[in-house]
Structures are given as C-alpha cells and as structure tokens.
Short mmCIF file of C-alpha atoms in Angstrom, two decimals:
data_model
loop_
_atom_site.label_atom_id
_atom_site.label_comp_id
_atom_site.label_asym_id
_atom_site.label_seq_id
_atom_site.Cartn_x
_atom_site.Cartn_y
_atom_site.Cartn_z
CA MET A 72 0.00 0.00 0.00
CA ARG A 73 1.30 3.43 -0.93
CA ILE A 74 1.80 5.72 2.07
CA MET A 75 0.04 9.03 1.58
CA PRO A 76 2.05 12.22 2.25
CA ASP A 77 0.11 13.05 5.42
CA ALA A 78 0.74 9.54 6.77
CA LEU A 79 4.49 9.38 6.22
CA PRO A 80 6.41 8.04 9.23
CA ARG A 81 8.55 10.44 11.20
CA PRO A 82 12.29 9.73 11.63
CA GLU A 83 13.60 9.92 15.18
CA PRO A 84 17.17 10.83 16.19
CA PHE A 85 19.28 7.81 17.02
CA SER A 86 22.50 7.35 18.96
CA ALA A 87 23.78 3.99 20.18
CA ARG A 88 25.32 3.66 23.63
CA THR A 89 26.72 0.28 24.58
CA ALA A 90 26.22 -1.00 28.11
CA PRO A 91 29.48 -1.70 30.01
CA ALA A 92 28.29 -5.26 30.67
CA ALA A 93 28.17 -5.96 26.93
CA LEU A 94 31.77 -4.82 26.54
CA GLU A 95 32.90 -6.87 29.50
CA ASP A 96 31.21 -9.95 28.04
CA LEU A 97 33.05 -9.29 24.77
CA ARG A 98 36.42 -9.05 26.53
CA VAL A 99 35.79 -12.27 28.47
CA ARG A 100 34.98 -14.11 25.25
CA LEU A 101 38.02 -12.70 23.46
CA ARG A 102 40.38 -13.74 26.25
CA ALA A 103 38.86 -17.23 26.34
CA THR A 104 39.29 -17.84 22.59
CA ARG A 105 40.09 -21.45 21.77
CA TRP A 106 42.62 -21.12 18.96
CA PRO A 107 42.95 -23.57 16.06
CA ASP A 108 46.28 -24.86 14.90
CA ALA A 109 47.71 -23.85 11.52
CA PRO A 110 50.47 -25.26 9.32
CA GLU A 111 53.79 -23.56 9.80
CA ASP A 112 54.20 -20.52 7.53
CA ALA A 113 50.64 -20.87 6.20
CA GLY A 114 50.15 -17.11 6.45
CA TRP A 115 46.99 -16.08 4.61
CA SER A 116 47.14 -18.91 2.05
CA LEU A 117 44.47 -21.01 3.82
CA GLY A 118 42.35 -18.13 5.05
CA THR A 119 42.86 -15.73 7.94
CA ASP A 120 46.42 -15.71 9.25
CA LEU A 121 46.59 -17.14 12.78
CA GLY A 122 49.37 -14.83 13.96
CA TYR A 123 47.66 -11.68 12.72
CA LEU A 124 44.31 -12.62 14.21
CA ARG A 125 45.85 -13.39 17.62
CA GLU A 126 47.46 -9.95 17.56
CA LEU A 127 44.18 -8.28 16.53
CA VAL A 128 42.13 -10.14 19.14
CA GLY A 129 44.63 -9.21 21.85
CA TYR A 130 44.31 -5.57 20.86
CA TRP A 131 40.51 -5.88 20.78
CA ALA A 132 40.44 -7.33 24.30
CA ASP A 133 42.91 -4.99 25.98
CA ASP A 134 43.45 -1.76 24.02
CA PHE A 135 40.57 -1.06 21.65
CA ASP A 136 38.50 1.90 22.84
CA TRP A 137 34.99 1.17 21.60
CA PRO A 138 33.35 4.03 23.55
CA ALA A 139 35.63 6.48 21.71
CA GLN A 140 34.72 4.96 18.34
CA GLU A 141 31.04 4.94 19.26
CA ALA A 142 31.28 8.62 20.23
CA ALA A 143 32.92 9.45 16.90
CA LEU A 144 30.13 7.73 14.99
CA ALA A 145 27.59 9.56 17.15
CA ARG A 146 28.81 12.86 15.68
CA ILE A 147 27.22 11.82 12.39
CA PRO A 148 23.52 12.83 12.42
CA ARG A 149 21.70 9.51 12.55
CA PHE A 150 18.06 8.49 12.73
CA ARG A 151 15.69 5.55 12.70
CA VAL A 152 12.34 5.38 10.98
CA ARG A 153 9.75 2.62 10.73
CA LEU A 154 9.12 1.52 7.17
CA GLY A 155 6.52 -1.22 7.18
CA ASP A 156 7.55 -3.77 9.81
CA LEU A 157 11.17 -2.62 10.05
CA ARG A 158 12.96 0.20 11.80
CA ILE A 159 15.61 1.43 9.38
CA HIS A 160 18.70 3.18 10.72
CA PHE A 161 20.32 5.82 8.52
CA ALA A 162 22.70 8.73 8.52
CA HIS A 163 21.29 11.93 7.05
CA VAL A 164 23.68 14.83 6.61
CA ARG A 165 22.58 17.93 4.76
CA ALA A 166 24.87 19.92 2.51
CA ALA A 167 26.78 22.67 4.26
CA ALA A 168 25.40 26.16 3.77
CA PRO A 169 27.01 27.92 0.79
CA LEU A 170 29.06 31.08 1.08
CA ASN A 171 25.96 33.28 0.86
CA ALA A 172 24.37 31.29 3.69
CA SER A 173 21.30 30.60 1.58
CA ARG A 174 19.62 27.22 1.41
CA HIS A 175 17.87 28.25 -1.81
CA ARG A 176 20.29 26.70 -4.29
CA PRO A 177 20.36 23.39 -6.12
CA VAL A 178 21.43 20.50 -3.93
CA LEU A 179 21.50 16.93 -5.17
CA PRO A 180 20.23 14.35 -2.65
CA LEU A 181 22.32 11.17 -2.73
CA VAL A 182 21.52 7.78 -1.21
CA LEU A 183 24.60 5.60 -0.64
CA SER A 184 24.15 1.83 -0.31
CA HIS A 185 26.75 -0.31 1.43
CA GLY A 186 27.54 -3.99 0.95
CA TRP A 187 28.91 -6.93 2.93
CA PRO A 188 30.71 -7.16 5.33
CA ASP A 189 29.95 -3.65 6.51
CA SER A 190 27.22 -1.09 7.19
CA PHE A 191 26.88 2.69 7.11
CA TRP A 192 30.47 2.49 8.43
CA ARG A 193 31.64 2.13 4.81
CA TYR A 194 30.81 5.80 4.13
CA ALA A 195 31.78 7.39 7.45
CA LYS A 196 34.93 9.00 6.04
CA VAL A 197 33.41 10.26 2.81
CA ILE A 198 30.25 11.90 4.18
CA PRO A 199 31.94 15.22 5.11
CA LEU A 200 33.72 15.36 1.76
CA LEU A 201 30.40 15.08 -0.05
CA THR A 202 28.33 17.38 2.16
CA ASP A 203 30.94 20.12 2.59
CA PRO A 204 33.28 20.04 -0.42
CA ALA A 205 34.40 23.64 0.13
CA ALA A 206 35.95 22.68 3.47
CA HIS A 207 38.05 20.10 1.64
CA GLY A 208 39.29 22.22 -1.26
CA ALA A 209 36.53 21.35 -3.73
CA ASP A 210 33.76 23.33 -5.41
CA PRO A 211 30.90 24.14 -2.98
CA ALA A 212 28.48 23.73 -5.90
CA ASP A 213 29.21 19.99 -5.75
CA ALA A 214 27.63 19.53 -2.31
CA PHE A 215 25.18 16.70 -1.69
CA ASP A 216 22.54 15.99 0.90
CA VAL A 217 23.72 12.50 1.88
CA VAL A 218 21.58 9.61 3.12
CA VAL A 219 23.31 6.37 4.19
CA PRO A 220 20.94 3.65 5.41
CA ASP A 221 21.87 0.37 7.05
CA MET A 222 20.25 -2.42 5.07
CA PRO A 223 17.73 -4.56 6.95
CA GLY A 224 19.69 -7.09 8.97
CA TYR A 225 22.83 -4.95 9.02
CA GLY A 226 24.13 -2.53 11.61
CA TYR A 227 21.45 -0.72 13.57
CA SER A 228 18.54 -1.51 11.25
CA ASP A 229 16.11 -4.20 12.32
CA ARG A 230 16.69 -7.82 11.38
CA PRO A 231 13.76 -9.17 9.32
CA ALA A 232 11.85 -11.69 11.41
CA GLY A 233 10.55 -13.46 8.32
CA PRO A 234 12.21 -14.19 5.00
CA PRO A 235 15.27 -12.04 4.24
CA LEU A 236 14.85 -9.14 1.85
CA ASN A 237 16.58 -9.14 -1.52
CA SER A 238 18.13 -6.14 -3.29
CA ILE A 239 14.90 -5.33 -5.13
CA ALA A 240 12.95 -5.08 -1.87
CA VAL A 241 15.68 -2.96 -0.26
CA ALA A 242 15.61 -0.59 -3.23
CA GLU A 243 11.89 -0.13 -2.64
CA LEU A 244 12.59 0.68 1.02
CA TRP A 245 15.18 3.28 -0.02
CA ALA A 246 12.72 4.89 -2.44
CA GLU A 247 10.23 5.10 0.41
CA LEU A 248 12.89 6.48 2.76
CA MET A 249 13.76 9.24 0.30
CA SER A 250 10.06 10.12 0.09
CA VAL A 251 9.89 10.29 3.88
CA LEU A 252 12.81 12.73 3.80
CA GLY A 253 11.08 14.83 1.15
CA TYR A 254 13.34 13.98 -1.77
CA GLN A 255 11.33 13.29 -4.90
CA ARG A 256 14.37 13.31 -7.21
CA PHE A 257 17.71 11.95 -6.09
CA ALA A 258 20.92 10.17 -7.08
CA ALA A 259 22.00 6.69 -6.05
CA ALA A 260 25.43 5.13 -5.57
CA GLY A 261 26.88 2.00 -4.05
CA GLY A 262 29.18 -0.97 -4.24
CA ASP A 263 28.94 -4.71 -3.62
CA ILE A 264 25.33 -5.51 -2.66
CA GLY A 265 24.81 -1.74 -2.62
CA SER A 266 25.58 -1.78 -6.34
CA HIS A 267 22.63 -4.15 -6.85
CA VAL A 268 20.35 -1.96 -4.72
CA SER A 269 21.37 1.17 -6.64
CA ARG A 270 20.81 -0.66 -9.93
CA TYR A 271 17.24 -1.60 -8.95
CA LEU A 272 16.56 1.95 -7.81
CA GLY A 273 17.43 3.10 -11.32
CA LEU A 274 15.48 0.27 -12.95
CA ASN A 275 12.29 0.61 -10.93
CA HIS A 276 12.25 4.37 -10.28
CA PRO A 277 13.63 6.00 -13.43
CA GLY A 278 11.37 9.00 -12.94
CA ARG A 279 12.95 9.74 -9.57
CA VAL A 280 16.56 8.58 -9.87
CA VAL A 281 18.56 11.09 -11.91
CA ALA A 282 21.63 8.86 -12.29
CA VAL A 283 23.32 5.81 -10.74
CA HIS A 284 26.98 5.41 -9.81
CA ARG A 285 28.54 2.03 -9.05
CA THR A 286 31.99 0.69 -8.27
CA ASP A 287 31.23 -2.73 -9.77
CA ALA A 288 28.76 -4.47 -12.03
CA GLY A 289 28.08 -7.44 -9.79
CA VAL A 290 28.26 -11.10 -10.77
CA PRO A 291 27.71 -11.35 -14.54
CA PHE A 292 24.47 -12.84 -15.83
CA PHE A 293 24.09 -13.62 -19.53
CA SER A 294 21.58 -16.05 -21.03
CA GLY A 295 22.23 -15.33 -24.70
CA ASP A 296 24.58 -16.85 -27.24
CA PRO A 297 28.19 -16.52 -25.99
CA ALA A 298 29.18 -15.80 -29.58
CA ASP A 299 27.39 -12.47 -29.24
CA LEU A 300 29.79 -11.37 -26.50
CA ALA A 301 32.94 -9.40 -27.25
CA PRO A 302 36.18 -11.32 -26.58
CA GLU A 303 36.92 -9.17 -23.54
CA GLU A 304 33.45 -9.89 -22.15
CA ARG A 305 33.92 -13.65 -22.49
CA ALA A 306 37.35 -13.41 -20.87
CA TRP A 307 35.93 -11.41 -17.98
CA ILE A 308 33.06 -13.84 -17.37
CA GLU A 309 35.54 -16.73 -17.39
CA SER A 310 37.80 -14.89 -14.93
CA ILE A 311 34.88 -14.28 -12.57
CA ALA A 312 34.01 -18.00 -12.68
CA ALA A 313 37.63 -18.85 -11.86
CA TRP A 314 37.64 -16.31 -9.02
CA GLY A 315 34.45 -17.85 -7.63
CA ALA A 316 35.97 -21.33 -7.65
CA ALA A 317 39.07 -20.13 -5.78
CA GLU A 318 37.67 -17.39 -3.54
CA GLY A 319 33.91 -17.80 -3.42
CA GLY A 320 33.49 -20.32 -0.63
CA TYR A 321 32.11 -17.66 1.71
CA SER A 322 29.49 -16.68 -0.89
CA ALA A 323 28.40 -20.28 -1.44
CA MET A 324 27.88 -20.64 2.31
CA HIS A 325 25.92 -17.37 2.48
CA ARG A 326 23.71 -18.34 -0.46
CA THR A 327 22.95 -21.88 0.66
CA LYS A 328 23.42 -22.45 4.41
CA PRO A 329 23.94 -19.08 6.11
CA GLN A 330 22.29 -20.21 9.32
CA THR A 331 24.89 -22.92 9.88
CA ALA A 332 27.74 -20.41 9.84
CA ALA A 333 25.75 -17.93 11.92
CA PHE A 334 25.89 -20.09 15.07
CA GLY A 335 29.66 -19.97 15.40
CA LEU A 336 30.10 -16.41 14.14
CA THR A 337 27.45 -15.05 16.52
CA ASP A 338 28.97 -16.88 19.50
CA SER A 339 32.69 -16.26 18.91
CA PRO A 340 34.03 -12.72 18.43
CA ALA A 341 37.37 -14.16 17.25
CA GLY A 342 35.55 -16.25 14.66
CA LEU A 343 33.54 -13.23 13.55
CA ALA A 344 36.72 -11.18 13.16
CA ALA A 345 38.37 -13.98 11.16
CA TRP A 346 35.38 -14.16 8.77
CA ILE A 347 35.41 -10.41 8.13
CA VAL A 348 39.12 -9.52 8.32
CA GLU A 349 40.08 -11.99 5.61
CA LYS A 350 37.72 -10.22 3.21
CA LEU A 351 38.87 -6.74 4.19
CA ARG A 352 42.42 -7.79 3.32
CA ALA A 353 41.63 -9.75 0.15
CA TRP A 354 39.34 -7.13 -1.37
CA SER A 355 41.20 -3.93 -0.51
CA ASP A 356 44.09 -2.32 -2.36
CA CYS A 357 46.54 -3.14 0.42
CA GLY A 358 49.16 -5.27 -1.31
CA GLY A 359 48.66 -8.02 1.25
CA ASP A 360 49.17 -5.73 4.26
CA ILE A 361 45.68 -5.06 5.60
CA GLU A 362 46.84 -2.17 7.75
CA ARG A 363 47.85 -0.23 4.67
CA SER A 364 44.11 0.18 4.05
CA PHE A 365 42.63 -0.05 7.56
CA THR A 366 43.98 0.64 11.01
CA LYS A 367 43.22 -1.83 13.77
CA ASP A 368 40.73 0.66 15.22
CA GLU A 369 38.94 0.91 11.86
CA ILE A 370 38.83 -2.86 11.39
CA LEU A 371 37.50 -3.40 14.88
CA THR A 372 34.92 -0.63 14.63
CA ASN A 373 33.38 -2.45 11.69
CA VAL A 374 33.59 -5.86 13.38
CA THR A 375 32.30 -4.55 16.72
CA ILE A 376 29.18 -3.14 15.05
CA PHE A 377 28.43 -6.64 13.76
CA TRP A 378 29.15 -8.14 17.18
CA LEU A 379 27.07 -5.78 19.29
CA THR A 380 24.09 -5.77 16.92
CA GLY A 381 24.20 -9.54 16.37
CA THR A 382 23.75 -9.06 12.63
CA ILE A 383 26.29 -11.39 11.02
CA GLY A 384 23.65 -14.08 10.44
CA SER A 385 20.98 -11.71 9.12
CA SER A 386 23.49 -9.97 6.87
CA MET A 387 24.57 -13.27 5.30
CA ARG A 388 20.95 -14.28 4.69
CA MET A 389 20.60 -11.48 2.15
CA TYR A 390 22.81 -13.54 -0.18
CA HIS A 391 20.26 -16.35 0.08
CA ALA A 392 17.48 -13.92 -0.87
CA ASN A 393 19.44 -12.46 -3.78
CA ALA A 394 20.20 -15.94 -5.14
CA ALA A 395 16.46 -16.37 -5.76
CA ILE A 396 16.01 -13.20 -7.85
CA PRO A 397 14.43 -14.27 -11.18
CA PRO A 398 16.72 -14.25 -14.25
CA ALA A 399 14.41 -11.79 -15.99
CA GLN A 400 15.25 -9.21 -13.31
CA LEU A 401 18.98 -9.89 -13.58
CA ALA A 402 18.88 -9.42 -17.36
CA ARG A 403 17.30 -5.94 -17.33
CA ARG A 404 19.38 -3.06 -18.71
CA VAL A 405 19.65 0.14 -16.67
CA GLU A 406 18.59 3.02 -18.90
CA VAL A 407 19.12 5.73 -16.27
CA PRO A 408 22.52 7.41 -16.89
CA SER A 409 25.11 5.27 -15.15
CA GLY A 410 28.69 5.84 -14.08
CA PHE A 411 31.31 3.30 -13.03
CA SER A 412 34.52 3.87 -11.08
CA LEU A 413 36.60 0.70 -11.36
CA PHE A 414 39.18 0.80 -8.59
CA PRO A 415 42.33 -1.29 -9.21
CA GLY A 416 42.13 -3.41 -6.06
CA ASP A 417 38.49 -4.42 -6.52
CA ILE A 418 37.21 -7.86 -7.48
CA GLY A 419 37.05 -8.61 -11.22
CA ARG A 420 36.74 -5.27 -12.99
CA PRO A 421 34.36 -5.60 -15.97
CA PRO A 422 35.24 -4.37 -19.49
CA ARG A 423 33.48 -1.33 -20.88
CA ALA A 424 31.67 -3.46 -23.46
CA TRP A 425 29.90 -5.31 -20.64
CA LEU A 426 29.03 -2.10 -18.81
CA GLU A 427 27.50 -0.65 -21.98
CA ARG A 428 25.60 -3.88 -22.61
CA THR A 429 24.01 -3.85 -19.17
CA ALA A 430 23.65 -0.11 -18.48
CA ASN A 431 23.55 3.30 -20.09
CA ALA A 432 27.20 3.79 -19.15
CA VAL A 433 27.91 7.46 -19.78
CA ARG A 434 31.14 7.56 -17.73
CA VAL A 435 33.67 4.85 -16.88
CA THR A 436 36.87 5.67 -15.03
CA GLU A 437 39.77 3.76 -13.47
CA PRO A 438 41.07 5.61 -10.41
CA ALA A 439 44.71 5.12 -9.49
CA ARG A 440 44.19 3.58 -6.05
CA GLY A 441 41.55 1.84 -3.96
CA GLY A 442 39.72 -1.43 -3.75
CA HIS A 443 36.34 -2.91 -2.96
CA PHE A 444 35.86 -0.54 -0.01
CA ALA A 445 36.98 2.53 -1.97
CA ALA A 446 34.81 5.00 -0.04
CA PHE A 447 36.68 4.02 3.13
CA GLU A 448 40.10 3.23 1.66
CA GLU A 449 40.39 6.31 -0.57
CA PRO A 450 37.63 8.71 0.47
CA GLU A 451 39.09 11.72 -1.36
CA LEU A 452 39.32 9.82 -4.66
CA TYR A 453 35.87 8.33 -4.20
CA ALA A 454 34.33 11.71 -3.38
CA GLU A 455 35.86 13.25 -6.50
CA GLU A 456 34.52 10.39 -8.61
CA LEU A 457 30.99 11.09 -7.35
CA ARG A 458 31.31 14.86 -7.74
CA ALA A 459 32.52 14.53 -11.32
CA PHE A 460 29.95 11.96 -12.39
CA PHE A 461 26.88 13.59 -10.87
CA ARG A 462 27.79 17.18 -11.84
CA PRO A 463 25.75 17.15 -15.11
CA PHE A 464 22.70 15.76 -13.30
CA ARG A 465 22.32 18.37 -10.61
CA PRO A 466 18.90 20.03 -10.25
CA SER A 467 18.30 23.45 -11.75
CA ARG A 468 16.05 24.34 -8.85
CA PRO A 469 16.29 23.64 -5.11
CA ALA A 470 15.76 20.09 -3.90
CA THR A 471 13.29 19.59 -1.10
CA GLY A 472 14.09 17.80 2.12
#
C-alpha cells in the first residue's frame, strides 16, 4: 500500500550507547578464545592468518576503545524510521550552507548503499567530503545531501523476522525512505550488494533517480549466445568464474546455508573477526598488508558493530534472498545514466563493453588507487569520482528535504 504524504512516518534521532556489561562480556569471550592450529608458515594462504588474528584479538580485548569509536560515529547525524515492519537506521547529513548562507540553491540528494561485510560504516569517512566540499578544497556547488541507510539485517537496522529481503525489496525501502525525507528526485550510488540496490533503484524508479553510480557491475548474468559477447566480455566472465571457484566459498555458504555459519560467528568474536578480516584484506588495495588500508581501530569498529548488533547471520541471509532473484530481473538493462569507477584493487573489474551492454554507461573511469571498499580506503578519490559523475545531473532548482 502506498503511504500518503500526510501519513508518512517520522524519523527519530538515534545514537547507540553500549552498556558496560556488553563490553565486559566481549572481553571475556576474546580472552577465552580457543585457537585452532595452523600449518607452519601458512600465512593467509588457507584463510585468515593465525598470527595476525591473535594480535588483533589481543588488541581488541585490551586496548581497543569502543566508547571512543562509538562517540565518533555519534557525531554523524543519525536516525531511525519505521518503514513497514522494520525500523531502518540511517545517517542523514545535509549539505553545508554555501558562502551566501542561503539554502535556496540546487542540492542533489544522494543515497549511498553499502555492501557486505559492513554497514553505514563504509561511508563514514566520505560523508563530510560530499556534504561540505568547500571545506576540503573542492567546489561548494558539488555539495550533496547525503543519506546512508543500514540495510535490513545490518548494523542498527532491524533484522527481518521473516524471509530475508533481496536487493529489489531494499531498493523499494530506499525509495520510500527518500520520500519520507522529502526527496522526490535523487541520485543513487553504491558498491557490492549496494551496487545491486542502486541498480534496482534506477530500474524501478527512473522518474525519480537522476543517475546511478557504481563501483562494480556485480556477478555477470548472460543467457544469450556466448558468440554475441565481445572477446573481452567472455574473458571477464571466465575470470569471474575462476575467481568464484578459488575465492567464493564464503558466498556459497551465504547463499545456501547461512544459518549454519551464523551459530559460530554469533557466538565467537574471534571467529567473527576472522570471517570479516580476511575479506577486508583480500578485497582492498593493500598489497597483502591489511593495515595499509585499515587501522586496527577501523577494522575493529566495523567488526564490533556486527558483534554488538548480532547481525552477522541476518546480513549473510541477504545472499540467500538475492540468489532467488528471477533471471528476468537480472537481465534488465539500466537506462538511467550510469557511471562506473573501477578501482584497481576491486574484485574482477568488468570491461566497458559489458558495462555498456548492461547499463547506459555514460562515464567509466579507473582511479589510481583503492579497492572494494573505496569509499573508506580512498575517500578523497571516491568523493571526487561522485562529484565529477553527478555534476551534469544536478537540479536546476532547489531540492526539497
């Protein structure tokens, strides 16, 4: 049922504050970790490196200052709003006032969609660069009103009690959220699962979404004659299949039996960290040294959000939901103007021919640095990519909100 304007739900300010008992329970569990053995000099070749994880867990138990990280996140204006049966948590930061202190100028609303294994955390560094470009040496005319929701089952949004939601359903929630905030026309951007959500926003709301920016094209789907593909497209699809065979065990578990993994990962903080840290390292542009891309505090802020909210199981179940999306939906071409920033450390960068086959790709760039978590790894580069892509699509009159 469509919500009428006078019946729109009202967002309420939100700020998390963790009880000391929850942190003490975490420390007790960390110190009681039962460690597996590992072959000598295995390093990261079999998964998470035992030596690094022991070091990280020791830091988590004895030195990590979660209240300080929680306080830093609390400085981002955050809210929760009930959409249907779910309370959705989101950051909402308006563009800084321009030099003439007038709000009556074009501002482009932007909804940013995260992926796995993260939450609104993915965009914490880039929000100020997008909302106040003048303070960071960029053109104030490029300011955005930024909305960053936690997907259902991630972070501080509710976990669905029934079947998990797929990317199409989440896109519908985001369209409703933008209506609640008063934004009838807006831009969308994301990566990983957030790339799928942004894609469906463009597909299903072309009258509202001015343009879509993505850092990847997702797992390729093609049901036609392979002979119709360009050589570089066939090579890319083959490379993604090879990557899946070597690196996709986590995804197969998420798609098929996420609940089995959820028991151990929800009970053991060390296990949870191992599951997430290996992906942060493998998918970032860190050259094998995870702390080139993330400090220990940054890694543990992300992992601690999963731990305290108990959302690792619900986040994995979204893969199961997405695996059931009908092929006809996967095959649709995005006609809304689309931009792609293909960062060098990301997973399987698609060729331009594929991007143009599947979307109205008006801009494709290859930034010099960054990986799968580009908004966090290289926030300045990511912010400039968004500014440059969305510049032609800015409103000629003030946005509401």
